[in-house]
Amino acid sequence: MILELSVTTSHDTESLRIILSDPNFVLPLLFPSIKDLKVLGGSFHGHANYLNIDHEVSGNIYISSNEINYPFTLSRGKNLGTGRLTFYLTPGRISLKLEYEGWMETFAGGLLGRWVRKFSRELEEKIRMERIRRKI
């Protein structure tokens, strides 16, 4: 499954890089099922619950001048899925690509689409508020 969206933004690329490379900002906003997220350096690990199905998400953050990558795994017992969330930053535009394959792929595909669309609709305002909070 691959989901791609592009949104316009009034925020500068450096501010976007700072905010979108923070898993504590991005992941719970994009994936509301994440209830507990811990970040250590360039890695993250969290617990999530969707329809009373407990599962874990873990991954890393890789940042370059115009791209932010979150490769991740989604696991529940022996069930495993892998994915990648990528933000491409250009002046005036944020492009988002979410790739995922593994358990719950067909079951959660429609839900992930709704979450990504909601995330993209709210992103400009959420970033504005986060910039105010962080004073950047």
CSV table of C-alpha atoms in Angstrom, one decimal, residues 24-115:
chain,number,residue,atom,x,y,z
A,24,ASN,CA,6.6,13.1,19.2
A,25,PHE,CA,4.9,15.7,16.9
A,26,VAL,CA,4.4,13.6,13.8
A,27,LEU,CA,3.5,10.1,14.8
A,28,PRO,CA,0.6,10.7,17.3
A,29,LEU,CA,-0.8,13.3,15.0
A,30,LEU,CA,-0.7,11.1,11.9
A,31,PHE,CA,-1.5,7.8,13.7
A,32,PRO,CA,-4.0,8.6,16.6
A,33,SER,CA,-3.9,4.9,17.7
A,34,ILE,CA,-0.4,5.5,19.2
A,35,LYS,CA,-0.9,5.9,22.9
A,36,ASP,CA,2.6,5.7,24.3
A,37,LEU,CA,5.7,6.9,22.4
A,38,LYS,CA,9.3,7.0,23.5
A,39,VAL,CA,12.0,8.7,21.5
A,40,LEU,CA,15.7,8.1,22.1
A,41,GLY,CA,18.1,9.8,19.8
A,42,GLY,CA,17.2,8.9,16.2
A,43,SER,CA,14.9,6.0,17.2
A,44,PHE,CA,11.4,5.6,18.5
A,45,HIS,CA,9.2,2.9,20.1
A,46,GLY,CA,5.6,3.1,20.9
A,47,HIS,CA,2.5,1.2,21.8
A,48,ALA,CA,-0.8,1.5,19.9
A,49,ASN,CA,-4.3,0.1,20.1
A,50,TYR,CA,-6.7,0.0,17.2
A,51,LEU,CA,-10.0,-1.8,17.7
A,52,ASN,CA,-8.7,-3.4,20.9
A,53,ILE,CA,-5.7,-4.8,19.0
A,54,ASP,CA,-2.6,-3.9,20.9
A,55,HIS,CA,0.5,-3.6,18.8
A,56,GLU,CA,3.9,-1.9,18.8
A,57,VAL,CA,5.6,0.5,16.4
A,58,SER,CA,9.3,1.1,16.3
A,59,GLY,CA,11.7,2.7,13.9
A,60,ASN,CA,14.2,5.4,13.2
A,61,ILE,CA,14.4,8.9,11.9
A,62,TYR,CA,16.7,9.9,9.0
A,63,ILE,CA,17.0,13.6,8.1
A,64,SER,CA,18.6,15.3,5.1
A,65,SER,CA,18.4,18.8,3.7
A,66,ASN,CA,15.0,18.2,2.0
A,67,GLU,CA,13.8,14.8,3.1
A,68,ILE,CA,12.7,13.2,6.4
A,69,ASN,CA,12.4,9.4,6.5
A,70,TYR,CA,10.7,7.3,9.2
A,71,PRO,CA,11.3,3.6,8.4
A,72,PHE,CA,9.2,1.6,10.9
A,73,THR,CA,8.0,-1.8,11.9
A,74,LEU,CA,4.5,-2.6,13.2
A,75,SER,CA,4.4,-5.8,15.3
A,76,ARG,CA,2.0,-7.9,17.3
A,77,GLY,CA,3.4,-11.1,18.5
A,78,LYS,CA,4.7,-12.9,15.4
A,79,ASN,CA,2.8,-10.6,13.0
A,80,LEU,CA,5.1,-8.1,11.4
A,81,GLY,CA,4.7,-5.3,8.9
A,82,THR,CA,7.2,-2.8,7.6
A,83,GLY,CA,6.7,0.7,6.3
A,84,ARG,CA,8.2,4.1,5.6
A,85,LEU,CA,6.8,7.5,6.1
A,86,THR,CA,8.7,10.2,4.0
A,87,PHE,CA,8.3,13.9,3.9
A,88,TYR,CA,9.8,15.8,0.9
A,89,LEU,CA,10.3,19.5,1.6
A,90,THR,CA,10.4,22.1,-1.1
A,91,PRO,CA,9.7,25.8,-0.7
A,92,GLY,CA,6.0,26.2,-0.3
A,93,ARG,CA,5.2,22.5,-0.4
A,94,ILE,CA,5.3,19.4,1.7
A,95,SER,CA,4.9,16.0,0.0
A,96,LEU,CA,4.1,13.0,2.1
A,97,LYS,CA,4.5,9.4,1.1
A,98,LEU,CA,3.4,6.5,3.3
A,99,GLU,CA,4.3,3.0,2.3
A,100,TYR,CA,3.3,-0.1,4.3
A,101,GLU,CA,3.1,-3.8,3.8
A,102,GLY,CA,2.4,-6.6,6.3
A,103,TRP,CA,-0.2,-7.6,8.8
A,104,MET,CA,-3.3,-5.4,8.9
A,105,GLU,CA,-2.5,-3.9,5.5
A,106,THR,CA,-5.8,-4.7,3.8
A,107,PHE,CA,-7.7,-4.2,7.0
A,108,ALA,CA,-6.3,-0.8,7.9
A,109,GLY,CA,-5.8,0.6,4.3
A,110,GLY,CA,-9.0,2.7,4.3
A,111,LEU,CA,-8.3,3.9,7.8
A,112,LEU,CA,-4.8,5.0,7.0
A,113,GLY,CA,-6.0,6.9,4.0
A,114,ARG,CA,-8.5,8.8,6.2
A,115,TRP,CA,-5.8,9.5,8.8
